JSON list of C-alpha atoms in Angstrom, two decimals:
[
{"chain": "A", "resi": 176, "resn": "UNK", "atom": "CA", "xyz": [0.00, 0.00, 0.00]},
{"chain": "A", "resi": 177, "resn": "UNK", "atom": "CA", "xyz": [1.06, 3.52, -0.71]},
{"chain": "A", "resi": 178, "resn": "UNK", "atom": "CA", "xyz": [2.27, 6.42, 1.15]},
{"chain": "A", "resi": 179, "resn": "UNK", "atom": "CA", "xyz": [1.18, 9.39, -0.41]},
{"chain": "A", "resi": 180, "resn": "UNK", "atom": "CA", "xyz": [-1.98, 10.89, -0.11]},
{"chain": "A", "resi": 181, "resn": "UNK", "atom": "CA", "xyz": [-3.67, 10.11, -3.74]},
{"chain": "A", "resi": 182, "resn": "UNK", "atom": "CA", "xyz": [-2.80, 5.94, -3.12]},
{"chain": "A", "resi": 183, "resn": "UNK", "atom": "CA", "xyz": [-4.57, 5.92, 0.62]},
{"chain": "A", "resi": 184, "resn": "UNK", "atom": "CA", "xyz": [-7.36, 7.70, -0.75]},
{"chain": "A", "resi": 185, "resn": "UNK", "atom": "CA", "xyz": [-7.62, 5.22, -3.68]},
{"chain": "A", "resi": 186, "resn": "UNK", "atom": "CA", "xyz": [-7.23, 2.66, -1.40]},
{"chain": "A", "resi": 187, "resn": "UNK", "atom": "CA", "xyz": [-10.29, 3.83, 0.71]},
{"chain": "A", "resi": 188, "resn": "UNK", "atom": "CA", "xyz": [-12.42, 4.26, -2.19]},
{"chain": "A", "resi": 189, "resn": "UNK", "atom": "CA", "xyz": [-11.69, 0.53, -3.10]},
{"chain": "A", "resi": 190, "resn": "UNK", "atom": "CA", "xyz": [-12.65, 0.07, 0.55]},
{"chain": "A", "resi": 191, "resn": "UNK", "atom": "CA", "xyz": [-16.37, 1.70, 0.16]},
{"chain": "A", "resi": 192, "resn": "UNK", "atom": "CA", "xyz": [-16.75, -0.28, -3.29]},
{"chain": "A", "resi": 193, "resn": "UNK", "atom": "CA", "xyz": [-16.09, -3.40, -1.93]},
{"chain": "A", "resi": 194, "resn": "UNK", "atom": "CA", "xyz": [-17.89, -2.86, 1.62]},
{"chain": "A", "resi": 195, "resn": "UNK", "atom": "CA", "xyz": [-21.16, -1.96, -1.08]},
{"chain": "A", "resi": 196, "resn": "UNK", "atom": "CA", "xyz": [-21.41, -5.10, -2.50]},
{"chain": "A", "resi": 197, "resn": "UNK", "atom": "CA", "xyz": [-22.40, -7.11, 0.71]},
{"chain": "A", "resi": 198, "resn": "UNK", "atom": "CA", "xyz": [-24.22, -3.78, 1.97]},
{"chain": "A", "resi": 199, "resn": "UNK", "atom": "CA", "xyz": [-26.69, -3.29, -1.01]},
{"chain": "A", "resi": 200, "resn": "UNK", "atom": "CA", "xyz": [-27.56, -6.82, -0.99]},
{"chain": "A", "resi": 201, "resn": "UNK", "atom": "CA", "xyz": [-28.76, -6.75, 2.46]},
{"chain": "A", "resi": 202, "resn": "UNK", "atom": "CA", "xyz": [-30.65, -3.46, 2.11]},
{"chain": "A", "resi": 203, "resn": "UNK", "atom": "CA", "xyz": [-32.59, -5.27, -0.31]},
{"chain": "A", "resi": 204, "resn": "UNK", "atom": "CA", "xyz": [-33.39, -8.28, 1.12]},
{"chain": "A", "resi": 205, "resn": "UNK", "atom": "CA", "xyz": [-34.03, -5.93, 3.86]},
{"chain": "A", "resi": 206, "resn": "UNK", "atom": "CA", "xyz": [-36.67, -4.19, 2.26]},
{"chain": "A", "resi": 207, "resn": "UNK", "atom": "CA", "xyz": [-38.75, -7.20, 0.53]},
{"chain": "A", "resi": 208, "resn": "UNK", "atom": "CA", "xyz": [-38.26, -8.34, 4.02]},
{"chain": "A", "resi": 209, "resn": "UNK", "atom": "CA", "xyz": [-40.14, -5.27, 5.49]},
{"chain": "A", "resi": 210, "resn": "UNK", "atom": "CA", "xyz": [-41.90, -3.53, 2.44]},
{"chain": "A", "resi": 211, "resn": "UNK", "atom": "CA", "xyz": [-43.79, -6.94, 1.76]},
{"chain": "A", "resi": 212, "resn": "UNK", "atom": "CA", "xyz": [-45.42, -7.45, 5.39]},
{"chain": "A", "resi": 213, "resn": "UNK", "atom": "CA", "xyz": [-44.73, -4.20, 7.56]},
{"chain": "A", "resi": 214, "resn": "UNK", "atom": "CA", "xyz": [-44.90, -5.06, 11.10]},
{"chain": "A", "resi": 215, "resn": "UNK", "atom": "CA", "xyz": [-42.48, -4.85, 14.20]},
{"chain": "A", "resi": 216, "resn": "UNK", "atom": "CA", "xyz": [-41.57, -8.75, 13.45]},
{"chain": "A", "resi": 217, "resn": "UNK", "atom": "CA", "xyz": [-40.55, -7.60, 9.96]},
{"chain": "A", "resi": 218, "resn": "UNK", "atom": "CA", "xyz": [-38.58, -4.52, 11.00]},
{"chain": "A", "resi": 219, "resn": "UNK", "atom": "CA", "xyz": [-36.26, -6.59, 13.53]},
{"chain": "A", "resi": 220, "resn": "UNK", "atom": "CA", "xyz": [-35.75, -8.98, 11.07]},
{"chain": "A", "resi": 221, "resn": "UNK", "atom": "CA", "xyz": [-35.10, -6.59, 8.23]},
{"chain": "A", "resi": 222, "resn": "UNK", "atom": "CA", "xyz": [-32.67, -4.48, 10.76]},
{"chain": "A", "resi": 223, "resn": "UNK", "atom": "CA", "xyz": [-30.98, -7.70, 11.84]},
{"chain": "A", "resi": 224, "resn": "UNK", "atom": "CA", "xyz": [-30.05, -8.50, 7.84]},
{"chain": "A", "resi": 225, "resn": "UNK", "atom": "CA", "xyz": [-29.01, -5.32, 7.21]},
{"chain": "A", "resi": 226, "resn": "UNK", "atom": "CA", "xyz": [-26.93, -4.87, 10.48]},
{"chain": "A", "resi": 227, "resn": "UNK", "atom": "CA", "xyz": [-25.47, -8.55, 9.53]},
{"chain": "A", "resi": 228, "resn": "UNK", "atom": "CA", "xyz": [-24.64, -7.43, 6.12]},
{"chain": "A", "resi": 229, "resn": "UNK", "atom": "CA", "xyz": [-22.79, -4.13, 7.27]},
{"chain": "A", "resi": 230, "resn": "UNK", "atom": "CA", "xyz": [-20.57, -6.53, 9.43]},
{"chain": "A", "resi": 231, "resn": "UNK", "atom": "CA", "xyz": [-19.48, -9.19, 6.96]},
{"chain": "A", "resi": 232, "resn": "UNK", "atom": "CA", "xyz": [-19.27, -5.83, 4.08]},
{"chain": "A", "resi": 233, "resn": "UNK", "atom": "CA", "xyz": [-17.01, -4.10, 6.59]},
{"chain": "A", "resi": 234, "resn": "UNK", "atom": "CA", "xyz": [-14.20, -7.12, 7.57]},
{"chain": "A", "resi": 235, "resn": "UNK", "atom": "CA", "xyz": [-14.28, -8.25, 4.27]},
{"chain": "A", "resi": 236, "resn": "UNK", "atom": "CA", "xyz": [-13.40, -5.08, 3.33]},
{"chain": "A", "resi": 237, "resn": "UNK", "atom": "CA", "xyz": [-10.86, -4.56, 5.89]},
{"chain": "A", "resi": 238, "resn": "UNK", "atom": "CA", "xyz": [-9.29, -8.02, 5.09]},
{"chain": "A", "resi": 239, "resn": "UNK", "atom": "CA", "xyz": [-9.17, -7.27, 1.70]},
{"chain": "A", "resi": 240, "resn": "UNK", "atom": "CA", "xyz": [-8.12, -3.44, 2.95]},
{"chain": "A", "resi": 241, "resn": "UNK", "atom": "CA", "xyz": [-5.37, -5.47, 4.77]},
{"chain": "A", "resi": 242, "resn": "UNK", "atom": "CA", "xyz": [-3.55, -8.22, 2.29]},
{"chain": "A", "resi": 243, "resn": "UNK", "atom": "CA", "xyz": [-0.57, -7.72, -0.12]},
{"chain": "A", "resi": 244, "resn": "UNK", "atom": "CA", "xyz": [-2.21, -6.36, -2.98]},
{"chain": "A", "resi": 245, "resn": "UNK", "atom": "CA", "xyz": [-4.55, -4.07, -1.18]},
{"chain": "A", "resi": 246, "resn": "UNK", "atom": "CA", "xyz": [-7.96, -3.10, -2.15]},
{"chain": "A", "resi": 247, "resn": "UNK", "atom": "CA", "xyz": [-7.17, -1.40, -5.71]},
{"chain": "A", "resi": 248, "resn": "UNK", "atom": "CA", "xyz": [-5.23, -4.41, -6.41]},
{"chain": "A", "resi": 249, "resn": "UNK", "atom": "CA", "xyz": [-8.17, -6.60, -5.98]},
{"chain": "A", "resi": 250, "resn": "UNK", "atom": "CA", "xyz": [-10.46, -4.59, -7.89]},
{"chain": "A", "resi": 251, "resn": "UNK", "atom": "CA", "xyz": [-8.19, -4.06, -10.89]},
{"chain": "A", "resi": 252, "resn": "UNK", "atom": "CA", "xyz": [-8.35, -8.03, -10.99]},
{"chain": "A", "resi": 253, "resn": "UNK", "atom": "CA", "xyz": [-11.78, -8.73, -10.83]},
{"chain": "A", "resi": 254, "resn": "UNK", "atom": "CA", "xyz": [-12.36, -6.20, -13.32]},
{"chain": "A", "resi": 255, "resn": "UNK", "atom": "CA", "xyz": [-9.67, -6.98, -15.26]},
{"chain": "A", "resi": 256, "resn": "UNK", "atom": "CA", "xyz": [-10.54, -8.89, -19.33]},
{"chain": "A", "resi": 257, "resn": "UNK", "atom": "CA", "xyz": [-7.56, -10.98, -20.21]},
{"chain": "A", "resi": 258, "resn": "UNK", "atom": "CA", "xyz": [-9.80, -12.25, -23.31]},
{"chain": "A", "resi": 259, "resn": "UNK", "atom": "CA", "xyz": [-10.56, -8.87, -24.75]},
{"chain": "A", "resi": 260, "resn": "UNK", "atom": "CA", "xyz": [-7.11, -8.19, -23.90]},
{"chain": "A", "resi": 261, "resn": "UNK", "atom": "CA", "xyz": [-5.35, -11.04, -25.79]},
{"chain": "A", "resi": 262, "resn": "UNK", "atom": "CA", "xyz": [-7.71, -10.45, -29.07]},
{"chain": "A", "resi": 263, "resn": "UNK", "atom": "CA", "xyz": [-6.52, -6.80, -29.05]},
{"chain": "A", "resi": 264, "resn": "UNK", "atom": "CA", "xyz": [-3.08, -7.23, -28.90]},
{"chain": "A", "resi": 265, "resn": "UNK", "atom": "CA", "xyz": [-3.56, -9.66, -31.96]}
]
């Protein structure tokens, strides 16, 4: 991970991204969860999801945050096209 200011930034931005994936998915089960049935039943459960996905978002995010190649690094990876790549530099 970098020192300067730009990389650290970069790397928390990488941070957010991944920390949204788990986050959005549990805001939406959250809501057909609630939205469907409202009730007080519904709302605990629905809170309990969403708090549940904010947890596993945030140490995955950390743990990724963490390793060798650092948040950016993972990212780059995963959106990375080694086929489109190869067939261009045909």
């Amino acid at each position: 991970m970098g020192n300067n200011i730009f990389e650290k930034s970069a790397e928390l931005i990488g941070w957010f991204q991944i920390f949204l994936s788990p986050f959005v998915v549990g805001a939406f089960i959250s809501a057909l969860i609630y939205f469907t049935n409202p009730n007080r039943l519904t709302l605990t459960i629905a809170i309990l999801i969403l708090f549940t996905a904010t947890l596993i978002g945030a140490k995955l995010a950390s743990k990724i945050y963490r390793s060798k190649e650092g948040t950016i690094g993972f990212i780059s990876k995963k959106d990375s096209t080694p086929d489109i790549d190869e067939m261009i530099n045909k």
